[in-house]
Coordinates of C-alpha atoms and ligand atoms in Angstrom, one line a residue:
M1 CA 110.0 120.6 67.8
T2 CA 113.4 119.7 69.3
A3 CA 113.4 118.7 72.9
T4 CA 115.6 120.8 75.1
R5 CA 117.0 118.5 77.7
H6 CA 118.5 119.8 80.9
T7 CA 121.2 117.7 82.4
V8 CA 120.6 117.9 86.1
P9 CA 123.8 118.5 88.3
A10 CA 124.4 116.0 91.0
L11 CA 122.8 116.9 94.3
V12 CA 125.3 117.8 96.9
G13 CA 124.6 116.4 100.3
S14 CA 121.3 114.9 99.1
V15 CA 121.8 111.5 100.7
S16 CA 121.4 111.4 104.4
V17 CA 124.2 109.2 105.4
S18 CA 124.3 110.3 109.0
R19 CA 120.8 109.2 110.1
A20 CA 120.6 105.5 110.9
L21 CA 117.5 103.7 109.8
K22 CA 115.8 101.5 112.4
H23 CA 117.0 97.9 111.8
W24 CA 113.6 96.3 112.8
G25 CA 110.9 98.7 111.6
W26 CA 109.9 101.9 109.9
G27 CA 111.8 105.2 110.0
Y28 CA 115.0 106.5 111.6
E29 CA 116.4 105.5 115.0
D30 CA 116.4 109.2 116.1
E31 CA 112.6 109.6 115.5
Q32 CA 111.3 106.9 117.7
P33 CA 108.8 107.7 120.4
S34 CA 110.0 107.9 124.0
P35 CA 108.8 105.2 126.5
E36 CA 106.1 107.6 127.8
E37 CA 104.9 108.5 124.3
L38 CA 104.8 104.8 123.5
R39 CA 102.8 103.9 126.6
G40 CA 100.4 106.8 125.8
A41 CA 99.9 105.6 122.2
A42 CA 99.5 102.0 123.5
Q43 CA 96.7 103.1 125.9
F44 CA 95.0 105.1 123.2
I45 CA 95.1 102.2 120.7
C46 CA 93.9 99.7 123.2
D47 CA 90.9 101.9 124.2
R48 CA 90.0 102.4 120.5
L49 CA 90.4 98.8 119.4
G50 CA 89.3 97.0 122.6
F51 CA 92.3 94.8 122.5
G52 CA 96.1 94.9 122.7
S53 CA 98.3 95.5 125.8
P54 CA 98.9 99.0 127.3
D55 CA 102.3 97.7 128.3
P56 CA 104.6 97.8 125.2
E57 CA 107.2 95.1 124.7
Q58 CA 110.7 96.3 123.8
P59 CA 112.6 95.2 120.7
V60 CA 115.6 92.9 121.1
P61 CA 118.6 95.2 120.6
L62 CA 120.9 94.3 117.8
S63 CA 123.8 94.0 120.2
E64 CA 122.0 90.9 121.7
V65 CA 121.5 89.3 118.3
S66 CA 124.0 86.9 116.8
L67 CA 123.9 86.6 113.1
S68 CA 125.5 83.6 111.2
E69 CA 129.0 84.2 109.9
P70 CA 129.0 85.7 106.4
R71 CA 129.7 83.0 103.9
L72 CA 131.3 85.4 101.3
R73 CA 133.8 88.2 101.5
P74 CA 133.9 90.9 98.8
P75 CA 137.1 91.1 96.7
P76 CA 139.5 94.0 97.5
A77 CA 138.3 96.0 94.5
L78 CA 134.7 96.1 95.9
Q79 CA 135.4 96.4 99.6
A80 CA 134.8 100.2 99.7
I81 CA 131.2 99.7 98.6
C82 CA 130.4 96.5 100.5
A83 CA 129.5 95.8 104.1
T84 CA 129.4 92.6 106.1
D85 CA 128.6 94.1 109.5
D86 CA 125.6 93.0 111.6
Y87 CA 123.8 96.3 111.3
Q88 CA 123.8 96.3 107.5
R89 CA 123.0 92.6 107.2
A90 CA 120.1 92.9 109.6
L91 CA 118.9 96.1 107.9
H92 CA 118.7 94.3 104.6
A93 CA 117.5 90.9 105.8
Y94 CA 113.8 91.7 105.6
G95 CA 111.3 94.0 103.9
S96 CA 108.5 95.7 105.9
S97 CA 105.6 93.3 106.2
Y98 CA 104.1 92.6 109.6
R99 CA 105.8 89.3 109.6
D100 CA 109.2 91.0 108.9
V101 CA 108.7 93.5 111.7
V102 CA 107.8 90.8 114.2
R103 CA 110.9 88.7 113.4
A104 CA 113.3 91.7 113.4
F105 CA 111.7 93.0 116.6
R106 CA 112.3 89.6 118.3
G107 CA 115.9 89.5 117.0
R108 CA 115.3 86.6 114.7
F109 CA 117.4 86.8 111.5
D110 CA 117.4 83.3 110.0
H111 CA 119.1 84.1 106.7
P112 CA 120.6 87.6 106.5
P113 CA 122.5 88.4 103.3
D114 CA 126.2 87.7 103.5
V115 CA 127.3 90.9 101.8
V116 CA 125.5 94.2 101.3
A117 CA 126.8 96.2 98.3
R118 CA 126.0 99.8 97.7
P119 CA 127.3 100.7 94.2
G120 CA 127.6 104.4 93.4
D121 CA 127.2 104.1 89.7
E122 CA 126.4 101.6 87.0
A123 CA 130.1 100.5 86.5
E124 CA 130.3 99.6 90.2
L125 CA 127.0 97.8 89.9
E126 CA 128.2 95.8 87.0
A127 CA 131.4 94.9 88.8
T128 CA 129.4 93.8 91.8
L129 CA 127.1 91.7 89.7
D130 CA 130.0 90.1 87.8
W131 CA 131.7 89.2 91.1
A132 CA 128.6 87.8 92.7
L133 CA 127.7 85.7 89.7
S134 CA 131.2 84.3 89.4
A135 CA 131.2 83.5 93.1
G136 CA 128.0 81.5 92.7
A137 CA 126.0 83.8 94.9
A138 CA 122.3 84.7 94.8
V139 CA 121.7 88.4 94.1
I140 CA 118.9 90.3 95.6
P141 CA 118.2 93.8 94.2
F142 CA 117.1 96.1 97.1
G143 CA 115.5 99.6 96.8
G144 CA 113.9 100.9 100.0
G145 CA 113.2 97.5 101.5
T146 CA 109.5 98.3 101.9
S147 CA 108.4 95.1 100.3
V148 CA 105.4 93.6 102.2
V149 CA 105.6 90.3 100.3
G150 CA 109.0 88.8 101.2
G151 CA 110.5 90.3 98.0
V152 CA 114.0 91.1 99.5
E153 CA 114.4 88.2 101.9
A154 CA 117.1 85.6 101.3
A155 CA 114.8 82.6 102.2
G156 CA 115.4 79.6 100.0
C157 CA 118.9 80.7 98.9
E158 CA 120.7 78.0 100.9
S159 CA 122.0 76.2 97.8
Y160 CA 124.0 79.2 96.7
A161 CA 127.5 80.0 97.8
G162 CA 126.1 83.1 99.6
V163 CA 123.8 86.0 99.1
V164 CA 124.7 89.5 97.9
T165 CA 122.1 92.1 98.4
I166 CA 122.6 95.1 96.1
D167 CA 121.2 98.3 97.6
L168 CA 120.5 100.8 94.9
K169 CA 120.0 103.9 97.0
A170 CA 123.3 105.6 96.0
L171 CA 121.9 105.8 92.5
D172 CA 119.5 108.6 93.4
R173 CA 119.8 111.3 90.8
V174 CA 117.4 112.8 88.3
L175 CA 119.9 112.8 85.4
E176 CA 117.9 114.6 82.6
V177 CA 114.7 116.4 82.2
D178 CA 112.9 116.8 78.9
P179 CA 110.5 119.7 79.4
V180 CA 109.1 119.4 75.9
S181 CA 107.9 115.8 76.2
L182 CA 107.5 116.1 79.9
S183 CA 109.8 113.2 80.8
A184 CA 112.7 112.7 83.2
R185 CA 115.5 110.2 83.3
I186 CA 115.9 109.1 86.9
Q187 CA 118.2 106.6 88.6
A188 CA 116.5 103.6 90.2
G189 CA 117.6 104.2 93.7
A190 CA 116.0 107.6 94.1
T191 CA 113.4 107.5 96.9
G192 CA 110.1 109.4 96.6
P193 CA 111.2 112.6 98.4
L194 CA 114.6 112.7 96.7
L195 CA 113.2 112.4 93.2
E196 CA 110.4 114.9 93.9
E197 CA 112.9 117.4 95.4
Q198 CA 115.0 117.3 92.2
L199 CA 112.0 117.4 89.9
G200 CA 110.6 120.3 91.9
E201 CA 113.6 122.4 90.8
H202 CA 112.1 122.2 87.3
G203 CA 108.6 122.9 88.5
L204 CA 107.7 119.3 87.7
T205 CA 106.5 116.3 89.6
L206 CA 106.0 112.5 89.1
R207 CA 103.0 112.5 91.4
H208 CA 103.4 108.8 92.3
F209 CA 102.7 108.7 96.0
P210 CA 102.5 105.2 97.4
Q211 CA 102.0 105.1 101.2
S212 CA 105.6 104.0 101.5
F213 CA 106.7 107.1 99.5
Q214 CA 109.2 108.2 102.1
F215 CA 111.5 105.2 101.7
S216 CA 110.6 103.3 98.6
T217 CA 112.5 103.9 95.3
L218 CA 111.7 104.3 91.7
G219 CA 113.4 101.0 90.9
G220 CA 111.3 99.3 93.5
W221 CA 108.1 100.8 92.2
I222 CA 108.9 99.6 88.7
A223 CA 110.0 96.2 89.8
T224 CA 106.8 95.7 91.8
R225 CA 104.3 97.6 89.6
A226 CA 103.5 99.9 92.5
G227 CA 100.3 101.8 92.9
G228 CA 100.3 105.5 93.6
H229 CA 97.8 107.9 94.9
F230 CA 95.9 108.4 91.7
A231 CA 92.7 106.4 92.1
T232 CA 92.0 106.4 88.3
L233 CA 93.9 106.6 85.1
Y234 CA 97.5 106.6 86.3
T235 CA 97.0 104.0 89.0
H236 CA 100.2 102.0 88.6
I237 CA 103.8 103.2 88.0
D238 CA 103.4 101.3 84.6
D239 CA 101.4 104.2 83.3
L240 CA 104.2 106.6 84.1
V241 CA 107.2 104.6 82.6
E242 CA 108.4 105.7 79.2
S243 CA 111.5 103.4 79.1
V244 CA 113.6 101.2 81.4
R245 CA 117.2 100.2 81.6
A246 CA 118.4 97.2 83.6
L247 CA 121.6 95.2 83.9
T248 CA 121.1 91.5 83.4
P249 CA 123.7 88.7 83.7
I250 CA 123.9 88.7 79.8
G251 CA 124.1 92.4 79.3
A252 CA 122.1 95.7 79.4
W253 CA 118.4 95.6 78.6
E254 CA 117.2 99.0 77.7
S255 CA 113.9 99.9 75.9
R256 CA 113.4 102.9 73.6
R257 CA 111.9 106.1 74.8
L258 CA 108.5 106.0 73.2
P259 CA 105.1 107.5 74.0
G260 CA 103.6 104.2 72.9
S261 CA 104.4 101.3 70.7
G262 CA 102.7 98.3 69.1
A263 CA 105.9 96.5 68.3
G264 CA 105.3 93.1 69.8
V265 CA 105.6 92.1 73.5
S266 CA 106.8 95.2 75.2
P267 CA 110.4 95.2 76.5
D268 CA 109.7 97.7 79.2
R269 CA 106.5 96.1 80.3
M270 CA 108.4 92.8 80.7
L271 CA 110.8 94.5 83.2
I272 CA 107.9 96.3 85.0
G273 CA 106.9 93.8 87.6
S274 CA 109.9 91.5 87.2
E275 CA 110.6 91.9 90.9
G276 CA 114.4 91.6 90.6
T277 CA 114.3 88.2 88.7
L278 CA 115.3 89.4 85.3
G279 CA 117.8 92.2 85.9
V280 CA 118.7 95.0 88.2
I281 CA 116.9 98.2 87.0
T282 CA 119.4 101.1 87.0
E283 CA 117.3 103.9 85.6
A284 CA 114.1 104.8 83.8
W285 CA 112.6 107.6 81.8
V286 CA 109.3 108.5 83.4
R287 CA 106.4 110.8 82.5
V288 CA 106.3 113.9 84.7
R289 CA 103.9 116.8 84.9
P290 CA 103.6 120.3 86.2
R291 CA 102.5 120.6 89.8
P292 CA 98.7 120.8 90.3
V293 CA 97.4 124.3 90.8
Y294 CA 93.6 123.6 91.0
R295 CA 92.3 121.2 93.5
A296 CA 88.9 120.3 94.9
S297 CA 88.1 117.7 97.5
A298 CA 85.0 116.6 99.4
P299 CA 84.0 113.9 101.8
V300 CA 80.8 112.2 100.9
R301 CA 78.9 110.0 103.4
F302 CA 76.9 106.9 102.4
A303 CA 74.6 104.9 104.5
D304 CA 76.7 101.8 103.9
F305 CA 79.6 100.5 101.9
A306 CA 77.4 98.9 99.2
A307 CA 75.6 102.2 98.5
G308 CA 79.0 103.9 98.2
A309 CA 80.3 101.2 95.9
E310 CA 77.4 101.8 93.5
A311 CA 78.2 105.5 93.5
V312 CA 81.9 104.8 92.9
R313 CA 81.0 102.4 90.0
A314 CA 78.9 105.2 88.4
L315 CA 81.8 107.7 88.9
S316 CA 84.4 105.3 87.5
Q317 CA 82.2 104.9 84.4
S318 CA 81.4 108.6 84.0
G319 CA 84.6 109.7 82.3
L320 CA 85.3 112.2 85.1
Y321 CA 88.4 110.4 86.4
P322 CA 88.8 111.8 89.8
A323 CA 92.4 111.8 91.2
N324 CA 91.2 110.6 94.5
C325 CA 88.2 108.3 94.9
R326 CA 88.8 106.3 98.1
L327 CA 85.7 104.7 99.5
I328 CA 86.3 103.7 103.1
D329 CA 83.9 101.5 105.1
A330 CA 82.3 102.8 108.3
R331 CA 84.6 100.9 110.7
E332 CA 87.8 102.0 109.0
A333 CA 86.5 105.6 108.9
E334 CA 86.0 105.4 112.6
V335 CA 89.3 103.8 113.4
T336 CA 91.1 106.5 111.4
G337 CA 89.1 109.3 113.0
A338 CA 87.5 110.3 109.7
G339 CA 84.0 109.2 110.7
D340 CA 82.0 108.1 113.7
G341 CA 81.3 104.5 112.5
S342 CA 77.8 105.2 111.3
H343 CA 78.5 105.7 107.6
A344 CA 80.9 104.9 104.8
L345 CA 83.0 107.7 103.6
L346 CA 84.1 108.6 100.1
V347 CA 87.1 110.8 99.9
L348 CA 86.7 112.5 96.5
G349 CA 89.3 114.7 94.9
F350 CA 90.2 116.4 91.6
E351 CA 93.4 118.1 90.6
S352 CA 94.8 119.8 87.6
A353 CA 97.7 122.1 86.6
H354 CA 95.7 123.6 83.8
H355 CA 92.1 124.1 84.4
D356 CA 89.6 124.7 87.2
V357 CA 88.2 121.4 88.5
E358 CA 85.1 122.8 90.1
R359 CA 82.8 121.6 87.3
S360 CA 84.2 118.1 87.5
M361 CA 83.6 118.1 91.3
T362 CA 80.0 119.5 90.9
T363 CA 79.2 116.7 88.4
A364 CA 80.8 114.1 90.6
L365 CA 78.8 115.2 93.6
E366 CA 75.6 115.0 91.5
V367 CA 76.5 111.4 90.7
C368 CA 77.1 110.7 94.4
G369 CA 73.8 112.4 95.3
D370 CA 72.0 110.2 92.8
H371 CA 73.2 107.2 94.8
G372 CA 72.3 108.5 98.2
G373 CA 75.6 110.3 99.0
M374 CA 75.5 113.3 101.4
W375 CA 78.1 116.0 101.9
E376 CA 78.3 119.2 103.9
T377 CA 81.6 120.8 103.0
R378 CA 83.6 121.0 99.9
G379 CA 87.2 122.2 99.8
T380 CA 88.3 124.3 96.9
R381 CA 92.0 125.1 96.6
G382 CA 94.5 126.9 94.6
T383 CA 97.9 125.6 95.3
R384 CA 97.0 125.2 99.0
G385 CA 93.8 125.6 100.8
D386 CA 91.5 124.2 103.4
R387 CA 91.0 120.5 103.8
D388 CA 87.8 119.2 105.3
A389 CA 88.3 117.7 108.7
A390 CA 87.3 114.2 107.6
V391 CA 89.6 114.3 104.6
G392 CA 92.4 115.7 106.8
S393 CA 91.9 113.0 109.4
W394 CA 92.0 110.3 106.8
R395 CA 95.2 111.8 105.2
E396 CA 96.9 112.0 108.6
A397 CA 96.0 108.5 109.5
F398 CA 97.3 107.4 106.0
L399 CA 100.7 109.1 106.6
R400 CA 101.0 107.8 110.2
A401 CA 100.1 104.2 109.4
P402 CA 103.6 102.9 108.6
Y403 CA 104.9 104.1 112.0
L404 CA 101.8 102.8 113.8
R405 CA 102.5 99.2 112.6
D406 CA 105.7 99.1 114.8
V407 CA 103.6 100.1 117.8
F408 CA 101.1 97.4 117.0
V409 CA 103.8 94.8 117.1
A410 CA 105.1 96.1 120.5
I411 CA 101.6 96.0 122.0
G412 CA 100.4 92.6 120.7
V413 CA 98.1 93.7 117.8
L414 CA 98.3 91.7 114.7
S415 CA 98.0 94.0 111.7
E416 CA 97.9 92.8 108.1
T417 CA 96.7 94.2 104.8
F418 CA 95.8 92.5 101.6
E419 CA 94.6 94.0 98.4
T420 CA 93.1 92.8 95.1
A421 CA 90.9 93.7 92.2
I422 CA 87.7 92.3 90.8
T423 CA 85.1 93.2 88.2
W424 CA 82.0 95.2 89.4
E425 CA 79.5 92.5 88.7
R426 CA 81.4 90.0 90.9
F427 CA 82.3 92.5 93.6
P428 CA 79.3 92.1 96.0
A429 CA 79.5 88.3 96.2
F430 CA 83.3 88.4 96.2
H431 CA 83.4 90.9 99.1
E432 CA 80.9 88.9 101.1
H433 CA 82.9 85.7 100.7
V434 CA 86.2 87.4 101.6
V435 CA 84.7 89.0 104.7
S436 CA 83.0 85.9 105.9
D437 CA 86.1 83.6 105.4
V438 CA 88.6 86.0 106.9
T439 CA 86.4 86.9 109.9
R440 CA 85.8 83.2 110.7
V441 CA 89.5 82.5 110.7
L442 CA 90.2 85.7 112.8
R443 CA 87.7 84.3 115.3
E444 CA 89.3 80.9 115.3
V445 CA 93.0 82.0 115.3
C446 CA 92.9 85.3 117.2
G447 CA 89.6 85.2 119.1
G448 CA 88.3 88.2 117.2
G449 CA 89.5 91.3 115.5
S450 CA 88.3 93.6 112.8
L451 CA 88.4 93.4 109.0
T452 CA 87.8 96.7 107.2
C453 CA 87.8 97.6 103.5
R454 CA 88.5 100.6 101.3
F455 CA 88.9 101.0 97.6
T456 CA 92.3 102.4 96.8
H457 CA 91.9 102.5 93.0
V458 CA 88.9 102.1 90.7
Y459 CA 88.4 101.3 87.1
P460 CA 85.4 101.4 84.8
D461 CA 85.2 97.7 85.0
G462 CA 85.9 97.1 88.7
P463 CA 87.4 98.3 92.0
A464 CA 90.6 97.5 93.8
P465 CA 89.5 96.6 97.4
Y466 CA 92.1 96.9 100.1
Y467 CA 91.5 95.1 103.3
T468 CA 93.0 95.9 106.7
I469 CA 93.1 93.4 109.6
L470 CA 93.6 94.3 113.2
A471 CA 93.4 91.5 115.7
P472 CA 94.6 90.4 119.1
A473 CA 98.0 88.7 118.8
R474 CA 99.4 86.2 121.2
R475 CA 102.9 87.2 122.0
G476 CA 105.3 84.7 120.6
A477 CA 102.7 83.1 118.4
E478 CA 102.2 86.0 115.9
L479 CA 103.9 84.3 113.0
E480 CA 101.6 81.2 113.2
Q481 CA 98.5 83.5 113.6
W482 CA 99.7 85.6 110.6
A483 CA 100.3 82.5 108.4
A484 CA 96.7 81.2 109.1
V485 CA 95.1 84.6 108.4
K486 CA 97.2 85.2 105.3
R487 CA 96.3 81.7 103.9
A488 CA 92.6 82.3 104.5
A489 CA 92.7 85.8 102.8
A490 CA 94.7 84.6 99.8
D491 CA 92.5 81.5 99.3
A492 CA 89.4 83.6 99.5
V493 CA 90.7 86.1 97.0
I494 CA 91.9 83.5 94.5
D495 CA 89.0 81.1 94.8
R496 CA 86.6 83.9 94.0
G497 CA 88.4 85.1 90.9
G498 CA 90.4 88.1 92.2
T499 CA 94.1 88.8 91.7
I500 CA 96.5 87.8 94.5
T501 CA 97.7 91.4 94.4
H502 CA 96.7 94.7 92.8
H503 CA 99.9 96.5 93.7
H504 CA 101.8 94.9 96.5
A505 CA 103.6 92.4 94.2
V506 CA 104.1 88.7 94.4
G507 CA 107.5 88.2 96.2
R508 CA 107.9 85.0 98.1
D509 CA 104.8 85.3 100.3
H510 CA 102.3 85.3 97.4
R511 CA 104.0 82.6 95.2
P512 CA 101.6 79.7 95.9
W513 CA 98.6 81.8 94.9
Y514 CA 100.4 83.5 92.0
D515 CA 101.2 80.1 90.6
R516 CA 97.5 79.3 90.7
Q517 CA 96.5 82.6 89.0
R518 CA 98.8 82.7 86.0
P519 CA 98.2 80.6 82.8
E520 CA 100.5 77.6 82.6
P521 CA 101.8 78.5 79.0
F522 CA 102.7 81.9 80.4
A523 CA 104.6 80.3 83.3
T524 CA 106.6 78.3 80.7
A525 CA 107.4 81.4 78.7
L526 CA 108.4 83.3 81.8
R527 CA 110.6 80.5 82.9
A528 CA 112.3 80.4 79.5
A529 CA 112.9 84.1 79.6
K530 CA 114.4 83.9 83.1
R531 CA 116.7 81.1 82.0
A532 CA 117.8 83.1 78.9
V533 CA 118.8 86.3 80.8
D534 CA 119.8 84.7 84.1
P535 CA 121.2 81.3 83.1
G536 CA 122.5 80.6 86.6
G537 CA 119.2 81.5 88.2
A538 CA 121.0 83.9 90.6
L539 CA 118.6 86.8 90.5
N540 CA 116.2 86.9 93.5
P541 CA 115.6 83.1 93.6
G542 CA 112.1 82.0 94.7
V543 CA 110.4 85.1 93.5
L544 CA 107.8 84.9 90.6
I545 CA 109.3 81.8 88.9
D546 CA 111.7 79.0 89.5
P547 CA 114.3 78.4 86.8
Ligands
FAD1 C1 103.7 101.0 105.1 C2 103.7 100.5 103.7 C3 102.9 101.1 102.8 C4 102.9 100.7 101.4 N1 102.1 101.3 100.5 C5 102.2 101.0 99.2 C6 101.4 101.7 98.3 O1 100.7 102.6 98.6 N2 101.4 101.2 97.0 C7 102.2 100.2 96.6 O2 102.3 99.8 95.4 N3 103.0 99.5 97.5 C8 103.0 99.9 98.8 N4 103.8 99.2 99.7 C9 104.7 98.2 99.3 C10 106.1 98.6 98.8 O3 106.3 99.9 99.3 C11 106.1 98.6 97.3 O4 106.2 97.3 96.8 C12 107.4 99.4 96.7 O5 107.2 99.5 95.3 C13 108.7 98.7 97.0 O6 109.7 99.6 96.7 P1 111.2 99.5 97.4 O7 112.0 100.5 96.7 O8 111.0 99.6 98.8 O9 111.6 98.1 96.9 P2 112.1 96.9 97.8 O10 111.2 96.6 98.9 O11 113.5 97.1 98.1 O12 112.1 95.7 96.7 C14 110.8 95.2 96.3 C15 111.1 94.2 95.1 O13 111.6 94.9 94.0 C16 112.9 94.4 93.7 N5 113.7 95.6 93.4 C17 113.9 96.7 94.1 N6 114.7 97.6 93.5 C18 115.0 97.0 92.3 C19 115.8 97.4 91.2 N7 116.4 98.6 91.1 N8 115.9 96.5 90.1 C20 115.3 95.3 90.1 N9 114.5 94.9 91.2 C21 114.4 95.7 92.2 C22 113.4 93.7 94.9 O14 114.3 92.6 94.6 C23 112.0 93.1 95.5 O15 111.7 91.9 94.8 C24 103.8 99.7 101.0 C25 104.6 99.1 102.0 C26 104.6 99.5 103.3 C27 105.5 98.9 104.3

């Protein structure tokens, strides 16, 4: 069968150039809460958590911030696509971690990029790269800037002649759709909503929904091995990538479009997770699918997290592969309004474009029942339908979370997340150790706080636990508090055999623990690969490997 490819026309007016992004946190400047709304939210959060200040602090306006002078100026030929103004440099100085938000909120920009380039096509990207390399600059690829691990920050680039951050967001098109193989060729800078909007015109979807979906990009997902909403089977973007194209300092690196291949070390897998250190990803062929028509979801209560974990283990080994299988501990269910704090909650869901999923749900609920699970309602849906209140509350909280983090900073609540994966047989002891170590450090450093856990993804051989910390922050001392908590969490995870990250990437923040996790011969091979494609060591210095 011959594939009929549709070349997709450029979207007119698809890029919102008029709305300014907030330079210090999540979202657009024009969608920020009013002072009254902020005070109301602050009071609500303080009442619910039992700490934080009902009197929100205000961010330092950019007009009061003084950034260092840019060390580089773009050549005339690139001036139209380059910026050196304070707003663009501040906007691209950090990712979106708690630490990033705190520093930007306080007007602290220690090492902003000197130049922010926004190429409109691959030729402009190549010209930018050539200039930056010849000028002796460090180059930081930038998608949505939603990194939570210091992936886009120019820390440690002082020995370079300057830093050029390349923002990929003008490369935002779905270029081709192959409806026979169900694949699409998409430019790296397309954000979640933009690529879904364009695929939607073909009745197709990628269905990769990280919580940062609104602003993160396909290139960022591939560079960081992002995790989407599928709890099983297609957990990472890796599973959806057919081939990748990147520009490296020594030329283009493009893998073949193949459904699978056993030909040696995979050229696309090597770019997936390269975090901007091997090349700038420009586009990828990804596996797409029709939109789901049949859906079923149910909230299942368990007496405690351990009982829920046993049920999830059985589910993950049953061959049922639910699309959603998020086990949330009692405290997190309470904080998100999905429970009353007396039980753990499993948000279970199935979806399909082809067949009814009722039987799968019935079998899955039987498995849950065998492990003490209880449920009262069960939502069955065609393309749209009712959501159970608990499932709805959880989903709402999930979508609100990125905005809420900015409020936390303003009211003195330290919020941090860390995530990992571990095999089932080690999970109970691992979890106990992590909870005990981090809780102790929270007491010492913050005087208390909460540590909650949920499973974001599950595999037949183990879960991916995701921990959320909320604790009282001392205004002005948040960065020291954060560093102590981060160290305790990362040490606990690595000491007990987990991975330093299941889907948040390594960046600069996880480097010390990543260096402990990876085998030394692998580090030597990665270093050699980096030197081969990036002889000057210009691409995202400090991330993953030193040249
Ligand atoms: C509130 C919130 C929720 C989140 N939820 C999730 C989640 O559910 N799942 C998840 O996996 N992650 C999540 N993250 C983390 C983050 O969104 C992901 O790491 C995401 O993949 C980053 O995409 P981005 O486009 O924003 O990349 P950026 O933050 O811009 O960059 C991330 C890294 O990728 C590199 N990079 C970016 N684009 C390219 C490119 N075209 N070529 C080469 N390198 C590139 C950068 O240099 C950097 O090292 C969340 C973050 C936040 C703030």
